[in-house]
mmCIF file of C-alpha atoms and ligand atoms in Angstrom:
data_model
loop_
_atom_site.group_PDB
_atom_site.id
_atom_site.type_symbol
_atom_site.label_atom_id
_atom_site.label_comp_id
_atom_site.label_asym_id
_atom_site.label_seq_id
_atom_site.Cartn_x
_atom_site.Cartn_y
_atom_site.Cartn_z
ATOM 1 C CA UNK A 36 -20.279 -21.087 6.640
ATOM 2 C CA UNK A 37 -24.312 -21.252 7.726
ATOM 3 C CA UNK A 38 -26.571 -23.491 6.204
ATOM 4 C CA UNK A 39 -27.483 -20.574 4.052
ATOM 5 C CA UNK A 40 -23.919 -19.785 2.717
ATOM 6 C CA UNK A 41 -23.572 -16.868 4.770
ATOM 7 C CA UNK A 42 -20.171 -16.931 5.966
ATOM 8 C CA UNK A 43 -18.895 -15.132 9.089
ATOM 9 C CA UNK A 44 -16.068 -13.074 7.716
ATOM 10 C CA UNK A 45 -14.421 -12.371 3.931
ATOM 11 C CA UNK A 46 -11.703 -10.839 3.875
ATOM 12 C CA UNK A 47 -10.799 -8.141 1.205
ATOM 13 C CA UNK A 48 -7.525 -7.784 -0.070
ATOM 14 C CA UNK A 49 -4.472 -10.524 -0.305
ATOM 15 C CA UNK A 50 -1.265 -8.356 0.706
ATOM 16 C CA UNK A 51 0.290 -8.303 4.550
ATOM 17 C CA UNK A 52 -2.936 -7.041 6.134
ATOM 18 C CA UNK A 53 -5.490 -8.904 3.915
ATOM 19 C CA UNK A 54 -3.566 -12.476 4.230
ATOM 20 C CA UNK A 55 -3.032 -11.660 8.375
ATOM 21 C CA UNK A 56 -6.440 -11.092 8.884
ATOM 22 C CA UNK A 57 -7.014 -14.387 7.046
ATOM 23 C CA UNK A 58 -4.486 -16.445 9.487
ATOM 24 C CA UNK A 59 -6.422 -15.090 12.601
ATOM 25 C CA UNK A 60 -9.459 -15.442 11.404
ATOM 26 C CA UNK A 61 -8.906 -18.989 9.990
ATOM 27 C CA UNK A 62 -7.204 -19.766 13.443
ATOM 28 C CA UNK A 63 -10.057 -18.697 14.773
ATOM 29 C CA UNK A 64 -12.390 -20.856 13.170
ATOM 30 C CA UNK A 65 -14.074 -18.403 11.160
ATOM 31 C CA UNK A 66 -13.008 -19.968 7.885
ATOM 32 C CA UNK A 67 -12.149 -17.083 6.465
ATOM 33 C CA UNK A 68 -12.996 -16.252 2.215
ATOM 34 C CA UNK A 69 -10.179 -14.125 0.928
ATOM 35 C CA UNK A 70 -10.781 -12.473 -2.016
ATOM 36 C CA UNK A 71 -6.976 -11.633 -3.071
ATOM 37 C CA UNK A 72 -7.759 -10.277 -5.976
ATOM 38 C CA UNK A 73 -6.337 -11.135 -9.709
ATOM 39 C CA UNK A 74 -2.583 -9.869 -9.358
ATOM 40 C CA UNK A 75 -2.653 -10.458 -5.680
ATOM 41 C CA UNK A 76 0.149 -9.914 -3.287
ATOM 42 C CA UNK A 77 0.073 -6.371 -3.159
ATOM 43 C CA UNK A 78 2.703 -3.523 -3.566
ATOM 44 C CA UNK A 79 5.577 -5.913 -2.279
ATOM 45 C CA UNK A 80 5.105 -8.270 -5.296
ATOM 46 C CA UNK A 81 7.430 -4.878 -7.083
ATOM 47 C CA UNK A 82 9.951 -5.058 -4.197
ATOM 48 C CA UNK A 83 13.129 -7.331 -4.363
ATOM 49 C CA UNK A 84 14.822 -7.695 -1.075
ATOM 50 C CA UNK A 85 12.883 -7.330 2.154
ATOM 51 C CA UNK A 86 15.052 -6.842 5.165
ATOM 52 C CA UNK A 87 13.203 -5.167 7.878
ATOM 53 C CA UNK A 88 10.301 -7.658 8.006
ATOM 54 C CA UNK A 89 11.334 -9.377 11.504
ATOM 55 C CA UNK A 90 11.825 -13.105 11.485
ATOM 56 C CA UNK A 91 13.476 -13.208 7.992
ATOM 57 C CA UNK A 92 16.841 -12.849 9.354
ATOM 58 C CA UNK A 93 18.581 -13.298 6.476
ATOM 59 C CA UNK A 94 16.246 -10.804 4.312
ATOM 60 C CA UNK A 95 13.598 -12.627 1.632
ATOM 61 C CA UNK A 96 12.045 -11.159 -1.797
ATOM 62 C CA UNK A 97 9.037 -9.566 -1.464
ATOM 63 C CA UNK A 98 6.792 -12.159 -3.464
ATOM 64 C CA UNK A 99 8.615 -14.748 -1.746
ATOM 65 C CA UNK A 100 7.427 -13.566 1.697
ATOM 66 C CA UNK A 101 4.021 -13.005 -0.093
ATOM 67 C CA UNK A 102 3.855 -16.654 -1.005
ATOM 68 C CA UNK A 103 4.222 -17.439 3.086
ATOM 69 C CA UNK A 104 1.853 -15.210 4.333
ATOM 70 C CA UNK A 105 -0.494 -16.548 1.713
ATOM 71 C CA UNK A 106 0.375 -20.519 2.775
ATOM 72 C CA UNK A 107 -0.017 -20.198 6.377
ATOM 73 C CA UNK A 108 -2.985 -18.345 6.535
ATOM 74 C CA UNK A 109 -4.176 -21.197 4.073
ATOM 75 C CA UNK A 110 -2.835 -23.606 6.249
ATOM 76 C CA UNK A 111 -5.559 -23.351 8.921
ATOM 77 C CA UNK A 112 -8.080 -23.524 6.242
ATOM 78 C CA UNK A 113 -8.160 -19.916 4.593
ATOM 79 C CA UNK A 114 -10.057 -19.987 1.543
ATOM 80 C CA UNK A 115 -9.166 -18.216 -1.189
ATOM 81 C CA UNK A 116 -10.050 -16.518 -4.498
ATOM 82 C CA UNK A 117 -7.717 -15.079 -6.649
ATOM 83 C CA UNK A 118 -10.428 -12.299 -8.663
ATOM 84 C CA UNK A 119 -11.141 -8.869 -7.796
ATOM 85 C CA UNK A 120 -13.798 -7.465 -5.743
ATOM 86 C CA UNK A 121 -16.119 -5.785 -8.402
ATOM 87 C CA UNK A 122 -19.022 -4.026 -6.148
ATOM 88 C CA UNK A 123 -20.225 -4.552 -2.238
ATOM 89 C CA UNK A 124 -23.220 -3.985 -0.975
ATOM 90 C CA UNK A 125 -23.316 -3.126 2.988
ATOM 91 C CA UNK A 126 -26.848 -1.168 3.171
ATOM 92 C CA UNK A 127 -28.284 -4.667 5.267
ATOM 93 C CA UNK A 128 -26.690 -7.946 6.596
ATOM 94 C CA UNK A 129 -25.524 -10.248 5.630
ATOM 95 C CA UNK A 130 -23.050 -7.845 4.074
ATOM 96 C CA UNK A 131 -22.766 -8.732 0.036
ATOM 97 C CA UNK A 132 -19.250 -8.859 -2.054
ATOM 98 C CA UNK A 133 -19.630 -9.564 -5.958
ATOM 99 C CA UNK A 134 -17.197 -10.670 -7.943
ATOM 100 C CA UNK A 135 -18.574 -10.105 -11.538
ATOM 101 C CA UNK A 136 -21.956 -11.954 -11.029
ATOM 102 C CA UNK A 137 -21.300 -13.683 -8.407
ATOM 103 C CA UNK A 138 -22.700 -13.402 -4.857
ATOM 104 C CA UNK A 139 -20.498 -13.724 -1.370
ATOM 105 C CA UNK A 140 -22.396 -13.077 1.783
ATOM 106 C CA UNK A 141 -20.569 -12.676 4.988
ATOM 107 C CA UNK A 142 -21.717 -11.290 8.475
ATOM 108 C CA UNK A 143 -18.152 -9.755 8.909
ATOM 109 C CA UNK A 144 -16.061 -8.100 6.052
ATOM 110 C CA UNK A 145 -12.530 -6.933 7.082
ATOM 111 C CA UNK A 146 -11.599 -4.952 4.007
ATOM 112 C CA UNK A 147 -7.829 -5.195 3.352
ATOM 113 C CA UNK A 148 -7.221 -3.698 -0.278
ATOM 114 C CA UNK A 149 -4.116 -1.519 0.157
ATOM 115 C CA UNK A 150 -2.957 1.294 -1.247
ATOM 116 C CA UNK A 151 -0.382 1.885 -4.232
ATOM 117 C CA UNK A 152 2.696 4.155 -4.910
ATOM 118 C CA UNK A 153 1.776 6.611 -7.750
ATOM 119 C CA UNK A 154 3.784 5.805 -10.561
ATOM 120 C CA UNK A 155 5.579 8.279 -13.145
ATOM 121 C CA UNK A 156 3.814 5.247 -15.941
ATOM 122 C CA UNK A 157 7.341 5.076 -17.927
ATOM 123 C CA UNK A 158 8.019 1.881 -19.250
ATOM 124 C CA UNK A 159 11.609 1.510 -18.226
ATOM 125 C CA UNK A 160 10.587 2.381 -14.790
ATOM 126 C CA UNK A 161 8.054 -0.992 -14.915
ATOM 127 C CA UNK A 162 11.678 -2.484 -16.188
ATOM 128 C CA UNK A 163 13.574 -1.611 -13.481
ATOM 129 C CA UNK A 164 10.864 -2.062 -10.411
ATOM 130 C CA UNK A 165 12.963 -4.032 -7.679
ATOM 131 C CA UNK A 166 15.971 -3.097 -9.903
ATOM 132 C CA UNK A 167 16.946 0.282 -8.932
ATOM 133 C CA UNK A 168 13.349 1.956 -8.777
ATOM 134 C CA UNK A 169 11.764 2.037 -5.707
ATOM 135 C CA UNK A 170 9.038 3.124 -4.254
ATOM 136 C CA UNK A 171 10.179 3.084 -0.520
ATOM 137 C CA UNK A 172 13.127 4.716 1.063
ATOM 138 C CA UNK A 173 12.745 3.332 4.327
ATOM 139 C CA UNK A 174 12.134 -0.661 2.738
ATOM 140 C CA UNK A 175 15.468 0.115 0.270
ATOM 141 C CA UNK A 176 17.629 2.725 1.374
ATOM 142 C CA UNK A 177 20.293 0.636 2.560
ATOM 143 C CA UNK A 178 20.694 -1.180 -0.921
ATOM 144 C CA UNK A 179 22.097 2.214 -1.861
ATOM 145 C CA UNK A 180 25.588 2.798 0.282
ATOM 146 C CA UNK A 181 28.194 4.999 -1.146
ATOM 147 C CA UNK A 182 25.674 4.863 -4.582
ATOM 148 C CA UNK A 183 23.927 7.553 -6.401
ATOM 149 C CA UNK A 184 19.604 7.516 -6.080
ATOM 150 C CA UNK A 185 17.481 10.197 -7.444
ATOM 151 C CA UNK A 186 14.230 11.168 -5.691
ATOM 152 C CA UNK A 187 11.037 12.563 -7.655
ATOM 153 C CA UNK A 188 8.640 14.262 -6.250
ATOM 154 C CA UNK A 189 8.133 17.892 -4.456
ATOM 155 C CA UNK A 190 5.992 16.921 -1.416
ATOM 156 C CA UNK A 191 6.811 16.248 2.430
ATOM 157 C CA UNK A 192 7.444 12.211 0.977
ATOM 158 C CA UNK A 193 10.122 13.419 -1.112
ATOM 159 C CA UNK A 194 11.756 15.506 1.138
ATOM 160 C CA UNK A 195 11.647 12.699 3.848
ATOM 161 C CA UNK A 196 13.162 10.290 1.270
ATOM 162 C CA UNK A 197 16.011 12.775 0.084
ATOM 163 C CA UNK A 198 16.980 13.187 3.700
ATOM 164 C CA UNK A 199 16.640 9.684 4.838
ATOM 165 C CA UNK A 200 18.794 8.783 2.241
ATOM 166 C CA UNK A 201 21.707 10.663 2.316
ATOM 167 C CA UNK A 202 22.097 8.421 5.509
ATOM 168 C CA UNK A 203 23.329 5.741 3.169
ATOM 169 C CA UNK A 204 23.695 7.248 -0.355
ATOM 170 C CA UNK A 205 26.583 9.362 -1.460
ATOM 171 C CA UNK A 206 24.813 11.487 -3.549
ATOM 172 C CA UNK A 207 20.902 12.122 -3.634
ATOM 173 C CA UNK A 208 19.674 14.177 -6.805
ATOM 174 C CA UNK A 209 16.031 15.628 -6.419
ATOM 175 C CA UNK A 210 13.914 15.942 -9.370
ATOM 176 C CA UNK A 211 11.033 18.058 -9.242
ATOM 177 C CA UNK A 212 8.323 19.426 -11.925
ATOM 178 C CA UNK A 213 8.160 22.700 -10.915
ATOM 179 C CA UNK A 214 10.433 25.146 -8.570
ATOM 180 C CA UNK A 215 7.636 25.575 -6.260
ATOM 181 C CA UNK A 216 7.019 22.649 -3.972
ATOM 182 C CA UNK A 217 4.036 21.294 -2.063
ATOM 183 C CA UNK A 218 6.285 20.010 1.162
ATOM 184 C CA UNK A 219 5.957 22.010 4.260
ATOM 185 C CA UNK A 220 8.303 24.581 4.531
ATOM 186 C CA UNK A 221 10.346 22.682 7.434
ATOM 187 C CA UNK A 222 11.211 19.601 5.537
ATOM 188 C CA UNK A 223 11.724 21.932 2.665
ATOM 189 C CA UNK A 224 14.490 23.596 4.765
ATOM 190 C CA UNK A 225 15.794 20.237 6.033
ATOM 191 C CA UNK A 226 16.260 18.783 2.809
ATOM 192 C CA UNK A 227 17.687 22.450 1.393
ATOM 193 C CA UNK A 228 19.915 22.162 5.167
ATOM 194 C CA UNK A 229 21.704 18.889 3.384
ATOM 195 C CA UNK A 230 24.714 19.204 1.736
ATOM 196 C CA UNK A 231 24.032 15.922 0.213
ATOM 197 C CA UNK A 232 21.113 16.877 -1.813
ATOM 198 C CA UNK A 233 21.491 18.549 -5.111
ATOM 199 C CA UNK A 234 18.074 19.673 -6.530
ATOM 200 C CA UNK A 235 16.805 19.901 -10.177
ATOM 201 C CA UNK A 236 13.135 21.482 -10.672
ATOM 202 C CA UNK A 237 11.189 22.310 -13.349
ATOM 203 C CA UNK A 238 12.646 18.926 -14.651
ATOM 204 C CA UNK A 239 11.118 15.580 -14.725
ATOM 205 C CA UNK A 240 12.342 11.518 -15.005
ATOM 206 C CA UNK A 241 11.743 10.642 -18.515
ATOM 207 C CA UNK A 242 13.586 7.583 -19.088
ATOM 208 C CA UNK A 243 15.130 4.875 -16.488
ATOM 209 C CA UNK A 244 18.141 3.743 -17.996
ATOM 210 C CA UNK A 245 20.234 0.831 -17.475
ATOM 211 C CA UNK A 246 21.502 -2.981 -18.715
ATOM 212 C CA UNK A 247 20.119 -5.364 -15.631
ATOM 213 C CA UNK A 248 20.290 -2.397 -13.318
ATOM 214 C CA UNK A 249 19.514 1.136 -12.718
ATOM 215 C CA UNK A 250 22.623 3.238 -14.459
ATOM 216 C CA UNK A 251 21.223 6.923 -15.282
ATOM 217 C CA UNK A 252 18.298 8.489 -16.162
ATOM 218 C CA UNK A 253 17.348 11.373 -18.184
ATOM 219 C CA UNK A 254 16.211 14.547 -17.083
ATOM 220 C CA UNK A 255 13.861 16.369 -19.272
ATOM 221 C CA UNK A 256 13.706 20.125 -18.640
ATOM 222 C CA UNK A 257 9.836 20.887 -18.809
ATOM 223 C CA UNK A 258 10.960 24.527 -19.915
ATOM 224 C CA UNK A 259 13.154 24.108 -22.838
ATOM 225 C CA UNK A 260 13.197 20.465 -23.520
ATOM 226 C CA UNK A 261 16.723 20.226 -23.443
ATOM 227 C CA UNK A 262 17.388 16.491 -21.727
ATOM 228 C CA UNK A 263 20.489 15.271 -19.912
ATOM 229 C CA UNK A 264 21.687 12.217 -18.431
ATOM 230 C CA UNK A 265 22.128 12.010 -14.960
ATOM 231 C CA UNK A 266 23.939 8.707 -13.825
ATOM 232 C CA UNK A 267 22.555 7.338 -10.840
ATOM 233 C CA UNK A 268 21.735 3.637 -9.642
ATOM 234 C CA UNK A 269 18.857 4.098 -7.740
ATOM 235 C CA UNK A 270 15.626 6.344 -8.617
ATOM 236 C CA UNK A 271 12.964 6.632 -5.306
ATOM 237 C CA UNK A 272 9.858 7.663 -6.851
ATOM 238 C CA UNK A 273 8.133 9.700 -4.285
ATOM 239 C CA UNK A 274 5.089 11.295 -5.795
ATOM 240 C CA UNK A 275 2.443 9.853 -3.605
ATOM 241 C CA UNK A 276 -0.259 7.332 -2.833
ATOM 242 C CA UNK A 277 -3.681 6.061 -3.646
ATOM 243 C CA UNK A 278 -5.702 4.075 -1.576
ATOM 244 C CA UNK A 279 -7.800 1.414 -3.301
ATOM 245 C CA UNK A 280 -10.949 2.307 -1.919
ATOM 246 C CA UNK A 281 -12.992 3.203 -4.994
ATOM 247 C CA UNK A 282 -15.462 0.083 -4.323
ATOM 248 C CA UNK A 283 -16.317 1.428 -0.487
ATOM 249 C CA UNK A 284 -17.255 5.289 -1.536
ATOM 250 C CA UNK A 285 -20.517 4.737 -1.093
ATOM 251 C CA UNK A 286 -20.219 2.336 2.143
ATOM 252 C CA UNK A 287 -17.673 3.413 4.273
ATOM 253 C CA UNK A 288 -16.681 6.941 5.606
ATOM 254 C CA UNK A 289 -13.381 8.348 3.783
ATOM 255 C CA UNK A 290 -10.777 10.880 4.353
ATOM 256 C CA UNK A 291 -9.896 13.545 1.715
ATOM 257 C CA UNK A 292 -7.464 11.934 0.293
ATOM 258 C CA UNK A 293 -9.489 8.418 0.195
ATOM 259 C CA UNK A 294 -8.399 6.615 3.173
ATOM 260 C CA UNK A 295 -10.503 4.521 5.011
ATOM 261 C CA UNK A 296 -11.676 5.983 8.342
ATOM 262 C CA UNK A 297 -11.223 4.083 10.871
ATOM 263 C CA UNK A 298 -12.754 4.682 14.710
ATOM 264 C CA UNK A 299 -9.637 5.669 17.063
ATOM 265 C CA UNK A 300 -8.292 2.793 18.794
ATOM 266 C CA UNK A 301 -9.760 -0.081 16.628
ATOM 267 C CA UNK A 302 -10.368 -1.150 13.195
ATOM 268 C CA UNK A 303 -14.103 -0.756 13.132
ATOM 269 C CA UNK A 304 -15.196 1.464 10.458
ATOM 270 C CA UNK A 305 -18.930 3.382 10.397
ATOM 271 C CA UNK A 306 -20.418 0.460 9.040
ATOM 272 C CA UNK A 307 -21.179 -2.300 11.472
ATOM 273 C CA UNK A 308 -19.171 -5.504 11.090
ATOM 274 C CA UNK A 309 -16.990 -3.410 8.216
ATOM 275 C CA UNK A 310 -13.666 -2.987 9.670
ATOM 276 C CA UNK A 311 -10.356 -1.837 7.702
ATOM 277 C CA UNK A 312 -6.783 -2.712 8.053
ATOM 278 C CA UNK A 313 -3.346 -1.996 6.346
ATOM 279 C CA UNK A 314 -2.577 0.449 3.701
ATOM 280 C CA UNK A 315 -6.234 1.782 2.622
ATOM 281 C CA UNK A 316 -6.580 2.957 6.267
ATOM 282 C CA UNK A 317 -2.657 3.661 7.447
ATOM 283 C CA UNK A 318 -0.873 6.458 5.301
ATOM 284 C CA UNK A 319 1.268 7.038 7.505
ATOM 285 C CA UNK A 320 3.488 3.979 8.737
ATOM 286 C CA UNK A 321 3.015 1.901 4.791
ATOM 287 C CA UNK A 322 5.374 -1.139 6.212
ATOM 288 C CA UNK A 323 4.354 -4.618 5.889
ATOM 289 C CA UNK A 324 4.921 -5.090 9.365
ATOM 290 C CA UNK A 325 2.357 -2.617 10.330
ATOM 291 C CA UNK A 326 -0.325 -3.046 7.684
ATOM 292 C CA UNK A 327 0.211 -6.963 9.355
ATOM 293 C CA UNK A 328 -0.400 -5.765 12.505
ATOM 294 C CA UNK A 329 -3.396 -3.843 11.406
ATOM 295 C CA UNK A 330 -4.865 -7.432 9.811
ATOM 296 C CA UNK A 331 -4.627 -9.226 13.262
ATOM 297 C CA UNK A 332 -6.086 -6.243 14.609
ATOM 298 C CA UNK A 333 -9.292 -6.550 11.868
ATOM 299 C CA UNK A 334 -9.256 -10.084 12.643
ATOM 300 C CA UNK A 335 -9.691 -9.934 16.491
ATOM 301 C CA UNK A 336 -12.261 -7.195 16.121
ATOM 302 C CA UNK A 337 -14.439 -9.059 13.956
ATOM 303 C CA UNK A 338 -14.280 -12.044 15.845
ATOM 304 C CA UNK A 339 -15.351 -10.223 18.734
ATOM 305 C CA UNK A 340 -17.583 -8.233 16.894
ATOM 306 C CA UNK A 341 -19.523 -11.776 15.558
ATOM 307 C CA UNK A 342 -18.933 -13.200 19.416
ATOM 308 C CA UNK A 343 -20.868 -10.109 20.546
ATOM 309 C CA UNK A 344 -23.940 -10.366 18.134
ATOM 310 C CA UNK A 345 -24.649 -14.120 18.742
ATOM 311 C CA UNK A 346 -26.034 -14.731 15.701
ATOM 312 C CA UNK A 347 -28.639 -11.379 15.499
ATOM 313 C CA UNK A 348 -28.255 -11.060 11.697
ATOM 314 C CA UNK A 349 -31.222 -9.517 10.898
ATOM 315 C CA UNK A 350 -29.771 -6.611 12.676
ATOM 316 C CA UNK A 351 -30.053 -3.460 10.597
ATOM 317 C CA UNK A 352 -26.472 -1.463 9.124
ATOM 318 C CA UNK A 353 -26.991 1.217 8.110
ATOM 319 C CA UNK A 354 -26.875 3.718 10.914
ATOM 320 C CA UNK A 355 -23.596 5.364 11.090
ATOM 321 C CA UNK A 356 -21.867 5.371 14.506
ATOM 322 C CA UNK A 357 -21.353 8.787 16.321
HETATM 323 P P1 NAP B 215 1.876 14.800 -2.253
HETATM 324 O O1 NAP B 215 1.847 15.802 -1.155
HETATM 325 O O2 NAP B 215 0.655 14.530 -3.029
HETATM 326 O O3 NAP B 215 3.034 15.263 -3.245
HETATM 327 C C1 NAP B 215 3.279 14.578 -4.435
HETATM 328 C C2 NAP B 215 4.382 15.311 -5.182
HETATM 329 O O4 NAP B 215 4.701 14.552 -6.335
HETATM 330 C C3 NAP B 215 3.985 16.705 -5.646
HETATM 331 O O5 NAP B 215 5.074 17.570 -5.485
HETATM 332 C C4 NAP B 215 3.665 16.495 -7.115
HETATM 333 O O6 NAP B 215 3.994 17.592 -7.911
HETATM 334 C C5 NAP B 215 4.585 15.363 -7.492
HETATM 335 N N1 NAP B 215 4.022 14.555 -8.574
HETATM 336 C C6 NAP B 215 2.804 13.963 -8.626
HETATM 337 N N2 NAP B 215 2.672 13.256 -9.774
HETATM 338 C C7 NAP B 215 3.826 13.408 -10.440
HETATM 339 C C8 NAP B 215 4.311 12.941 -11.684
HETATM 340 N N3 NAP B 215 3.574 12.132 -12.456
HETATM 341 N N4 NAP B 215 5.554 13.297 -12.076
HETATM 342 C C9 NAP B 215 6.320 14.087 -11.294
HETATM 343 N N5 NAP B 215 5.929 14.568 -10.099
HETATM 344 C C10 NAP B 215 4.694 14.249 -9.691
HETATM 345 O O7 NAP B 215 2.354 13.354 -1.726
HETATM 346 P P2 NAP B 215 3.343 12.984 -0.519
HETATM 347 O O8 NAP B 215 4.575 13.807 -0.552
HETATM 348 O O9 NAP B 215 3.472 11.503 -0.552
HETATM 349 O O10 NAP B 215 2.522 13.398 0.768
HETATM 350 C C11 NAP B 215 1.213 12.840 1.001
HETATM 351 C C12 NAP B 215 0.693 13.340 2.355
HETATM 352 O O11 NAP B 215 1.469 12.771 3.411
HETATM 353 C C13 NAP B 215 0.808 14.840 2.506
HETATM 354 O O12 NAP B 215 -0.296 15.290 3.252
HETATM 355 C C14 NAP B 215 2.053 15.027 3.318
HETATM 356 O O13 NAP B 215 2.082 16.242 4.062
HETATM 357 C C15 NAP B 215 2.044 13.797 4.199
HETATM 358 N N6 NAP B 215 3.415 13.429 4.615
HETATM 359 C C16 NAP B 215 3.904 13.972 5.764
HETATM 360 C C17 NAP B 215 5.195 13.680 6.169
HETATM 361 C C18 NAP B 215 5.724 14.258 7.422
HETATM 362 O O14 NAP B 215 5.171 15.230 7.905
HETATM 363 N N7 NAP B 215 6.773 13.716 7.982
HETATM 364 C C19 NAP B 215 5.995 12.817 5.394
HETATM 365 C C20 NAP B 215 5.470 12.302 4.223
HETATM 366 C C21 NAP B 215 4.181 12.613 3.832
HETATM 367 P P3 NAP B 215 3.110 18.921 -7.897
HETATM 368 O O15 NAP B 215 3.422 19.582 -6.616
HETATM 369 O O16 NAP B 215 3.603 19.665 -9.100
HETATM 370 O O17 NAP B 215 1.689 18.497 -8.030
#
């Protein structure tokens, strides 16, 4: 940090991106500040077993393996606090984060604040997060050999998920709230294509049911009412994303949908020394592995970013790249 507590990067965001951006940074010498926010880890803090994330041979749970990305990047001297980002202000440098009242100035922000799986908002589905719910086929479709999952959801996610499963699953039950779906009419017809599917619409999830594990749920028919139980020991929620972007709107350049746009090739965004990593920019890969890749990605570009600038930081921001 400068004599006049400007540091040279903050980092936004304490999940796989947010906390590898940190561990370059800090490696770097850039002594990172990582606001993590309160409930940090991100969305695998509701994931039990992680078994694709390479090096943990054996598997690890998903806070567990947020706990070591959080040590090592605070092993080379990653600072760190655990509050959320209430407001930025990028209009000049040094670029301004607040945290309630208080001031963080940084020439370099590398905003890493994730995105998160819409929930259906039961409370037996909070119950059985990591349990039998899930909001990743790819992450937890091989928990679910020879068992019975339902998917929810009637977009090109939940037909992906349906499919992918019925690599592992013996049975997959999709749940939909109406008979028309948003998916593209190819996955429709893949998922329609596999005998393994079964399909319920006009229906929604209205309880998760279970002891210690995912048993059944019940099916409410949004017509009539009328509610069955449908055993089953996994449930894949599939009804979509949101990017936590909300504090950049004004800032940073956004897709439709809210991601984080992000110039081709790089992590830059159209804010000079802004750059974006991990789930608020990717919705299309949403692994830990990649949204870690994408925070060493942030990281390098800043540094060279700050490299590059020698120290101009009187430099105006505000005029957006072409
Ligand atoms: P999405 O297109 O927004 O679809 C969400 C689905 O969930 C909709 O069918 C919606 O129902 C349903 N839903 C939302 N809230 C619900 C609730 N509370 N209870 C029950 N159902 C609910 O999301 P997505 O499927 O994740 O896709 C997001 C984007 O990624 C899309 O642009 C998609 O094309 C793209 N994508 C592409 C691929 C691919 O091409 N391989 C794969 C995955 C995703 P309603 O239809 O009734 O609103």
């Amino acid at each position: 940090m400068s004599e006049s507590g400007v540091r040279e990067v903050i980092v936004i965001g304490g999940g796989p991106a947010g906390y590898t951006a940190a561990l370059y940074a800090a490696r770097a010498n850039l002594e990172p500040l990582v606001i993590e926010g309160f409930q940090w880890g991100g969305q695998l803090m509701i994931t039990s077993d992680v078994e694709n994330y390479p090096g943990y041979a054996d598997g690890v749970l998903g806070p567990e393996m947020m706990k070591d990305f959080r040590r090592q990047a605070e092993r080379f001297g990653g600072e760190f606090i655990s509050d959320d980002v209430t407001r930025v202000d990028f209009s000049a440098l040094p670029l301004r984060v607040y945290v309630g009242d208080d001031e963080y100035r940084a020439e370099s922000v590398i905003v890493a604040t994730g995105a998160n799986a819409r929930q259906l908002g039961l409370e037996s589905e909070r119950t059985f997060q990591g349990r039998g719910v899930s909001y990743c086929a790819v992450c937890d479709a091989a928990f679910f050999r020879e068992k019975r999952v339902v998917v929810v959801g009637g977009g090109d996610s939940a037909m992906e998920e349906a499919n992918f499963l019925t690599k592992f699953a013996s049975k997959v039950t999709l749940v939909h709230r109406r008979d028309d779906f948003r998916a593209s009419q190819i996955m429709i017809d893949r998922a329609r294509a596999n005998d393994k599917v079964e399909w319920i619409t006009n229906a929604v999830v209205d309880e998760v049911l279970g002891e210690t594990v995912v048993t059944s749920v019940r099916i409410r028919d949004v017509n009539t009412d009328e509610v069955t139980e449908l055993p089953a020991d996994g449930l894949f929620v599939a009804i979509g994303h949101d990017p936590s972007s909300k504090l950049f709107v004004d800032w940073l350049e956004l897709d439709e949908n809210g991601y984080v746009l992000t110039r081709p090739g790089s992590t830059a965004t159209n804010v000079d020394g802004v750059f974006a990593v991990g789930d608020v920019v990717d919705h299309v890969y949403r692994q830990a592995v990649t949204a870690a890749g994408m925070g060493c990605m942030g990281a390098l570009d800043a540094e060279r970013w700050l490299a590059a600038r020698e120290g101009h930081l009187e430099t105006a921001l505000t005029a957006p790249r072409e």
